[in-house]
Amino acid sequence: MRYSETLVDHFLNPRNAGLMREPDAVGEGEYAGCGDLARVFLRVRDGRVAEARFQAYGCGPTIAAASAGSELIALRPVEDLAHLKPEEVERALDGLPEDRKHAAEVVADAVRAAAGQWLSQRS
Amino acid sequence: MTRRVYLDHNASTPVHPEVVTEMTPYFADVYGNPSSVHGFGRDAREGVDVARERIATFLRVPPDQIVFTSGGTESDNFGVKGLALARGRGHVITSRIEHHAVLRTVQALEAQGFTATYLPVDAYGAVDPDDVRKAIRPDTVAISVMHANSEVGTLQPITEIGRIAREHGVPVHVDAVQTFGKVPIDVDAMGIDLLSFSAHKIYGPKGVAGLYIRKGTKMVAIQHGGEHERRRRAGTENVPGIVGFGKAVEVRGREMHDEARRVSALRDRLWEGIAARVPDVRLNGHPTNRLPGTASLCYRHVESESIVLGLDLKGIAVSAGSACTSGNVEPSYVLVAMGLPLDWAMGAVRSSLGRSTTAEDVDYVVDSVAPLVQKLRQALPVGAA
């Protein structure tokens, strides 16, 4: 299997999948190369992520990355997430094959966009 | 242990046990070069001759009109280039849904100064013979249209195309790699001058295929060297492979018709089972005029690779209609040529059934697909759903 057990587990049992009603912030990441899309919803309390949900369209790794990303950002300060790097999402999946690195990028883009939206609304 | 179900017979097939038995002596016992004049060589030659006879009998053509090659790709290259280069320059007609072995060969000929017409297909993936008629020019040197596309399985109107080609004196090459040994082929009635066919799609070994060349067809060799295959294809014959190919074809002669009926019913069971449980799914290709075991389905708004991965984790082998390479997803050019919208074409998954497929296998696949697609759709972005 070219994917890690962690990735497979997130793909088969995605955490926090689906729409969030009235979120405090929403962000999207899209990879033009293949049309993969991730959307991240945040509920924020005291500057931290109280709840995160995602929606994703794409290959298995993208769905897994969105799931892992939603766990990764739980309870973290939103200010930190404005700088979330794809490598951190990839680490949460125990690695990605070279030709699937975009999965982590799409999700990191979505998280940064959501964090950016919340921070701009606050200021 | 996870159940394993192989539904990728259009990609390759397991070698039939009778074929393995037939091939086995030709590795270590009968190892002579069939071109050698001594007894060792003559023994190997006999194996090749028997195989050629078997295939010729199956196709109802003289044995000397069969040339062995290294695979379907070589047969297609040989067929198309052999016709075109024998005429030096001119115009080639093919379809937009050919295998890359034909498409890229025609493109290579264009780079050498030939011109080409790539015929469109209808919503079922079929070429309109009238389009062939309209495309023929005084300088047309070859027509190459496949018998059935590996992805959607729609059978092409080869007989009509052959008749039109005959009227205009243009030779016809047919890539029958997916149909040979699965559906009847009559090269005379269908007006076929060259026919590519392969062993490993019909329970024979990989690395061996054939090209039927009608007597009198003006051709040039594209592989040069020794005087093998009546100077048409240089290179020592793949004796164990050819022997296996001959046996595989003989077995197809016995099994093809019954298996086509059985596999066709299983294909219908798969489609009906999935259609009953999964919304927004469609069957691509012609509903009846098609390869018996091929089911190309599109799941709207779901990415095909995620379905292939999900099924692989269940021990099920199917193939994705769209391929993601280095982060670029290309929807199948075949489905695009058939006019499928992108939101459908991106979710194409092909199942191809074969002689070992059972009703239990099919039911297991249906039971696995339905919750998988439902789960993938639950995570879909609203904008895409």
Coordinates of C-alpha atoms in Angstrom, one line a residue, chain B:
Chain B
M1 CA -8.4 -12.3 5.5
T2 CA -10.0 -9.7 3.2
R3 CA -11.9 -11.1 0.3
R4 CA -10.2 -10.4 -3.0
V5 CA -12.2 -9.7 -6.2
Y6 CA -10.5 -8.9 -9.5
L7 CA -12.7 -6.8 -11.8
D8 CA -10.0 -5.5 -14.0
H9 CA -9.9 -8.1 -16.8
N10 CA -9.7 -5.4 -19.5
A11 CA -6.3 -4.5 -18.0
S12 CA -5.0 -8.1 -17.8
T13 CA -6.2 -11.6 -17.0
P14 CA -4.8 -14.5 -15.0
V15 CA -3.2 -17.2 -17.3
H16 CA -5.5 -20.1 -17.8
P17 CA -4.1 -23.3 -16.1
E18 CA -4.2 -25.2 -19.4
V19 CA -2.1 -22.4 -20.9
V20 CA 0.5 -22.7 -18.1
T21 CA 0.7 -26.4 -18.6
E22 CA 1.2 -26.0 -22.4
M23 CA 3.9 -23.3 -21.9
T24 CA 5.9 -25.0 -19.2
P25 CA 8.0 -27.4 -21.4
Y26 CA 9.0 -24.4 -23.6
F27 CA 11.1 -22.8 -20.9
A28 CA 13.7 -25.4 -20.0
D29 CA 13.0 -28.5 -22.2
V30 CA 12.2 -27.1 -25.6
Y31 CA 14.5 -24.1 -25.7
G32 CA 15.9 -24.1 -29.2
N33 CA 15.7 -21.1 -31.4
P34 CA 12.9 -21.8 -33.9
S35 CA 15.2 -20.4 -36.7
S36 CA 17.8 -23.1 -36.1
V37 CA 17.9 -26.0 -38.4
H38 CA 18.8 -28.6 -35.8
G39 CA 16.4 -30.7 -33.8
F40 CA 16.2 -28.4 -30.9
G41 CA 15.3 -25.5 -33.2
R42 CA 12.8 -27.7 -35.1
D43 CA 11.0 -28.6 -31.8
A44 CA 10.6 -25.0 -30.9
R45 CA 9.5 -24.2 -34.5
E46 CA 6.8 -26.9 -34.2
G47 CA 5.4 -25.2 -31.0
V48 CA 5.2 -21.9 -32.9
D49 CA 3.6 -23.5 -35.9
V50 CA 1.0 -25.2 -33.8
A51 CA 0.1 -21.9 -32.1
R52 CA -0.1 -20.1 -35.4
E53 CA -2.4 -22.8 -36.7
R54 CA -4.7 -22.6 -33.7
I55 CA -5.0 -18.9 -34.0
A56 CA -5.6 -19.0 -37.8
T57 CA -8.3 -21.7 -37.3
F58 CA -10.0 -19.5 -34.6
L59 CA -9.9 -16.4 -36.9
R60 CA -10.6 -18.5 -40.0
V61 CA -7.6 -17.1 -42.0
P62 CA -4.6 -18.8 -43.5
P63 CA -1.8 -19.3 -40.9
D64 CA 0.8 -17.4 -43.0
Q65 CA -1.3 -14.2 -42.5
I66 CA -0.6 -14.2 -38.8
V67 CA 2.5 -12.3 -37.5
F68 CA 3.5 -12.6 -33.9
T69 CA 4.6 -9.5 -32.0
S70 CA 5.6 -8.5 -28.5
G71 CA 2.2 -7.0 -27.5
G72 CA -0.9 -5.1 -28.6
T73 CA 1.1 -1.8 -28.7
E74 CA 3.6 -3.3 -31.2
S75 CA 0.8 -4.8 -33.3
D76 CA -1.0 -1.4 -33.4
N77 CA 2.3 0.4 -34.3
F78 CA 3.0 -2.2 -36.9
G79 CA -0.5 -2.1 -38.4
V80 CA -0.8 1.7 -38.6
K81 CA 2.8 2.6 -39.5
G82 CA 3.2 -0.4 -41.7
L83 CA 0.3 0.7 -43.9
A84 CA 1.2 4.4 -43.9
L85 CA 4.9 4.1 -44.4
A86 CA 4.4 1.7 -47.3
R87 CA 2.6 4.5 -49.1
G88 CA 5.1 7.2 -48.2
R89 CA 2.8 10.0 -47.5
G90 CA -0.9 10.7 -47.3
H91 CA -3.9 10.9 -44.9
V92 CA -4.8 8.6 -42.1
I93 CA -8.3 8.3 -40.5
T94 CA -8.8 7.1 -37.0
S95 CA -11.1 7.9 -34.1
R96 CA -10.8 10.1 -31.0
I97 CA -11.2 7.1 -28.6
E98 CA -8.5 4.8 -29.9
H99 CA -6.0 3.3 -27.5
H100 CA -2.9 5.5 -27.2
A101 CA -1.0 2.8 -29.1
V102 CA -2.9 4.0 -32.2
L103 CA -3.5 7.6 -31.3
R104 CA 0.1 8.4 -30.6
T105 CA 1.3 6.4 -33.6
V106 CA -1.0 8.5 -35.8
Q107 CA 0.4 11.6 -34.1
A108 CA 3.9 10.4 -34.8
L109 CA 3.0 9.9 -38.5
E110 CA 1.7 13.5 -38.5
A111 CA 5.0 14.7 -37.2
Q112 CA 6.6 12.9 -40.2
G113 CA 4.3 14.8 -42.7
F114 CA 1.2 12.6 -42.9
T115 CA -2.2 14.3 -42.2
A116 CA -4.9 12.8 -40.0
T117 CA -8.6 12.9 -39.3
Y118 CA -9.7 12.0 -35.8
L119 CA -13.3 11.0 -36.0
P120 CA -15.8 12.0 -33.3
V121 CA -18.0 9.5 -31.5
D122 CA -21.6 9.6 -30.4
A123 CA -22.9 9.6 -26.8
Y124 CA -22.5 5.8 -26.7
G125 CA -18.9 6.1 -27.9
A126 CA -19.6 4.8 -31.4
V127 CA -18.1 6.1 -34.7
D128 CA -20.7 7.0 -37.4
P129 CA -19.7 5.2 -40.6
D130 CA -21.0 8.2 -42.6
D131 CA -18.2 10.2 -40.9
V132 CA -15.7 7.7 -42.2
R133 CA -17.2 8.1 -45.7
K134 CA -17.0 11.9 -45.5
A135 CA -13.4 11.8 -44.2
I136 CA -12.0 9.7 -47.0
R137 CA -9.9 11.7 -49.4
P138 CA -8.0 10.7 -52.6
D139 CA -4.8 10.5 -50.6
T140 CA -6.2 8.5 -47.6
V141 CA -3.8 5.6 -47.0
A142 CA -5.2 3.9 -44.0
I143 CA -8.2 3.7 -41.7
S144 CA -7.7 2.6 -38.1
V145 CA -10.8 2.1 -35.9
M146 CA -10.8 -0.1 -32.9
H147 CA -13.4 -2.9 -32.5
A148 CA -14.3 -1.8 -28.9
N149 CA -12.8 0.7 -26.5
S150 CA -11.4 -0.8 -23.3
E151 CA -13.0 1.7 -21.1
V152 CA -16.7 1.8 -22.2
G153 CA -16.8 -1.4 -24.4
T154 CA -19.1 -0.1 -27.1
L155 CA -18.7 -2.2 -30.3
Q156 CA -17.9 -0.1 -33.3
P157 CA -19.7 -0.6 -36.7
I158 CA -16.6 -2.2 -38.3
T159 CA -18.6 -4.0 -41.0
E160 CA -20.0 -0.8 -42.3
I161 CA -16.7 1.0 -42.0
G162 CA -15.0 -1.9 -43.8
R163 CA -17.6 -1.8 -46.6
I164 CA -17.0 2.0 -47.1
A165 CA -13.3 1.5 -47.0
R166 CA -13.5 -1.3 -49.7
E167 CA -15.5 1.0 -51.9
H168 CA -12.7 3.5 -51.8
G169 CA -9.8 1.0 -51.9
V170 CA -8.5 2.1 -48.5
P171 CA -7.0 -0.6 -46.2
V172 CA -8.5 -1.0 -42.7
H173 CA -6.7 -1.7 -39.5
V174 CA -8.7 -2.8 -36.5
D175 CA -7.4 -2.8 -32.9
A176 CA -9.3 -5.8 -31.6
V177 CA -7.1 -6.2 -28.4
Q178 CA -10.2 -5.9 -26.2
T179 CA -12.6 -8.0 -28.3
F180 CA -10.5 -10.9 -29.7
G181 CA -11.6 -14.0 -28.0
K182 CA -14.5 -12.3 -26.3
V183 CA -16.9 -11.6 -29.3
P184 CA -16.9 -13.1 -32.8
I185 CA -14.7 -11.5 -35.4
D186 CA -15.0 -12.4 -39.1
V187 CA -12.2 -10.5 -40.9
D188 CA -13.8 -11.2 -44.4
A189 CA -17.3 -10.2 -43.5
M190 CA -16.1 -7.2 -41.6
G191 CA -13.7 -6.0 -44.3
I192 CA -10.7 -6.0 -42.1
D193 CA -7.2 -6.0 -43.7
L194 CA -5.2 -5.8 -40.5
L195 CA -6.2 -6.9 -37.0
S196 CA -4.3 -6.4 -33.7
F197 CA -5.0 -8.9 -31.0
S198 CA -3.3 -9.8 -27.8
A199 CA -2.8 -12.8 -25.5
H200 CA -2.9 -11.4 -22.0
K201 CA -6.5 -10.1 -22.3
I202 CA -7.7 -13.7 -22.9
Y203 CA -6.0 -15.7 -20.2
G204 CA -2.7 -16.0 -22.1
P205 CA 0.7 -14.7 -21.1
K206 CA 1.9 -11.1 -21.3
G207 CA 4.4 -10.0 -23.9
V208 CA 2.9 -11.7 -26.9
A209 CA 0.3 -10.6 -29.4
G210 CA -0.5 -10.9 -33.1
L211 CA -1.3 -8.9 -36.2
Y212 CA -3.4 -10.5 -38.9
I213 CA -2.3 -9.2 -42.3
R214 CA -4.6 -9.9 -45.2
K215 CA -2.7 -11.4 -48.2
G216 CA -1.8 -8.7 -50.7
T217 CA -2.0 -5.8 -48.2
K218 CA 0.9 -3.4 -49.0
M219 CA 2.9 -3.2 -45.8
V220 CA 6.4 -2.4 -44.7
A221 CA 8.1 -3.8 -41.6
I222 CA 8.8 -1.4 -38.8
Q223 CA 11.2 -3.7 -36.9
H224 CA 14.3 -4.6 -38.8
G225 CA 16.9 -7.4 -38.3
G226 CA 16.6 -11.1 -39.1
E227 CA 14.1 -12.7 -41.5
H228 CA 11.6 -13.9 -38.9
E229 CA 7.9 -14.0 -39.5
R230 CA 8.4 -14.1 -43.3
R231 CA 10.5 -10.9 -43.1
R232 CA 7.6 -9.0 -41.6
R233 CA 8.8 -8.8 -38.0
A234 CA 12.4 -9.3 -37.1
G235 CA 13.4 -10.8 -33.8
T236 CA 13.6 -14.3 -32.2
E237 CA 10.1 -15.5 -31.5
N238 CA 8.9 -15.5 -27.9
V239 CA 8.3 -19.3 -28.1
P240 CA 6.8 -20.0 -24.7
G241 CA 4.6 -16.9 -25.0
I242 CA 3.5 -17.9 -28.5
V243 CA 2.7 -21.5 -27.5
G244 CA 0.7 -20.1 -24.6
F245 CA -1.1 -17.7 -26.9
G246 CA -2.1 -20.5 -29.2
K247 CA -3.5 -22.6 -26.3
A248 CA -5.3 -19.6 -24.9
V249 CA -7.0 -19.0 -28.2
E250 CA -7.9 -22.7 -28.5
V251 CA -9.5 -22.5 -25.0
R252 CA -11.4 -19.4 -26.1
G253 CA -12.8 -21.3 -29.0
R254 CA -14.4 -23.7 -26.4
E255 CA -15.4 -21.2 -23.8
M256 CA -16.1 -17.8 -25.5
H257 CA -19.8 -18.1 -26.2
D258 CA -20.9 -19.6 -22.9
E259 CA -18.7 -17.2 -21.0
A260 CA -19.9 -14.2 -22.9
R261 CA -23.5 -15.0 -21.8
R262 CA -22.6 -15.7 -18.2
V263 CA -20.4 -12.6 -17.8
S264 CA -22.9 -10.4 -19.5
A265 CA -25.5 -11.5 -17.0
L266 CA -23.1 -10.7 -14.1
R267 CA -22.3 -7.3 -15.6
D268 CA -26.1 -6.6 -15.7
R269 CA -26.4 -7.8 -12.1
L270 CA -23.6 -5.4 -11.1
W271 CA -25.1 -2.4 -12.9
E272 CA -28.6 -3.1 -11.7
G273 CA -27.4 -3.7 -8.1
I274 CA -25.5 -0.4 -8.0
A275 CA -28.2 1.6 -9.8
A276 CA -30.7 0.4 -7.3
R277 CA -28.7 1.5 -4.3
V278 CA -26.6 4.5 -5.4
P279 CA -28.2 7.7 -6.7
D280 CA -26.7 9.8 -9.5
V281 CA -24.9 7.0 -11.2
R282 CA -24.8 6.2 -15.0
L283 CA -23.7 3.4 -17.2
N284 CA -21.4 4.6 -20.0
G285 CA -21.4 3.2 -23.5
H286 CA -24.1 1.3 -25.5
P287 CA -26.5 -0.6 -23.2
T288 CA -26.5 -3.8 -25.4
N289 CA -24.0 -3.5 -28.3
R290 CA -20.9 -3.8 -26.1
L291 CA -18.3 -6.1 -24.7
P292 CA -19.9 -8.7 -22.4
G293 CA -18.0 -8.0 -19.2
T294 CA -17.3 -4.3 -19.2
A295 CA -19.2 -1.9 -17.0
S296 CA -18.1 1.7 -17.0
L297 CA -20.0 3.7 -14.4
C298 CA -19.9 7.3 -13.5
Y299 CA -20.6 8.5 -10.0
R300 CA -21.6 12.1 -10.2
H301 CA -19.5 14.5 -8.1
V302 CA -17.3 11.8 -6.7
E303 CA -13.7 11.5 -7.7
S304 CA -13.0 8.1 -9.3
E305 CA -9.7 7.6 -7.6
S306 CA -11.3 7.9 -4.2
I307 CA -13.7 5.1 -5.2
V308 CA -10.8 3.0 -6.5
L309 CA -8.9 3.4 -3.3
G310 CA -11.9 2.7 -1.1
L311 CA -12.6 -0.5 -3.0
D312 CA -8.9 -1.5 -3.1
L313 CA -9.1 -1.4 0.7
K314 CA -11.9 -3.9 0.5
G315 CA -9.8 -6.2 -1.7
I316 CA -11.6 -5.2 -4.9
A317 CA -9.7 -4.3 -8.0
V318 CA -11.4 -1.9 -10.5
S319 CA -9.8 0.9 -12.5
A320 CA -10.3 4.7 -12.4
G321 CA -11.6 6.4 -15.5
S322 CA -9.7 9.6 -14.6
A323 CA -6.0 9.4 -13.7
C324 CA -4.3 11.8 -11.2
T325 CA -0.6 12.0 -12.1
S326 CA 1.6 14.4 -10.3
G327 CA -1.4 16.3 -9.1
N328 CA -3.0 16.7 -12.5
V329 CA -6.3 14.9 -13.0
E330 CA -7.3 14.3 -16.6
P331 CA -10.8 13.0 -17.1
S332 CA -10.9 10.1 -19.6
Y333 CA -10.5 11.4 -23.1
V334 CA -12.9 8.7 -24.2
L335 CA -15.7 10.0 -21.9
V336 CA -14.9 13.6 -22.9
A337 CA -15.2 12.6 -26.6
M338 CA -18.6 11.0 -25.7
G339 CA -19.7 14.4 -24.4
L340 CA -19.9 13.6 -20.7
P341 CA -19.9 16.6 -18.5
L342 CA -16.9 17.0 -16.3
D343 CA -18.8 16.4 -13.0
W344 CA -19.8 13.0 -14.3
A345 CA -16.6 12.1 -16.2
M346 CA -14.4 12.7 -13.1
G347 CA -16.2 9.9 -11.3
A348 CA -15.7 7.2 -13.9
V349 CA -14.9 3.7 -12.6
R350 CA -14.5 0.7 -14.9
S351 CA -15.3 -2.8 -13.7
S352 CA -14.3 -5.6 -16.2
L353 CA -15.5 -9.1 -15.4
G354 CA -14.0 -12.3 -16.5
R355 CA -14.2 -16.1 -16.4
S356 CA -13.5 -16.4 -12.6
T357 CA -16.1 -13.7 -11.6
T358 CA -19.0 -15.1 -9.6
A359 CA -22.4 -13.7 -8.5
E360 CA -21.0 -13.6 -5.0
D361 CA -18.2 -11.4 -6.2
V362 CA -20.6 -9.0 -7.8
D363 CA -22.8 -8.8 -4.8
Y364 CA -19.8 -8.1 -2.6
V365 CA -18.8 -5.2 -4.9
V366 CA -22.3 -3.8 -4.9
D367 CA -22.4 -4.1 -1.0
S368 CA -19.0 -2.3 -0.9
V369 CA -19.7 0.5 -3.4
A370 CA -23.0 1.7 -2.0
P371 CA -21.8 2.8 1.5
L372 CA -18.5 4.0 0.1
V373 CA -20.1 6.4 -2.4
Q374 CA -22.5 7.5 0.2
K375 CA -19.7 8.3 2.7
L376 CA -17.6 10.1 0.0
R377 CA -20.7 12.2 -0.9
Q378 CA -21.3 13.2 2.7
A379 CA -18.0 15.0 2.8
L380 CA -18.6 16.8 -0.5
P381 CA -18.4 20.6 -0.6
V382 CA -21.8 22.1 -1.1
G383 CA -20.5 24.0 -4.1
A384 CA -19.7 20.8 -5.9
A385 CA -22.7 18.8 -4.8

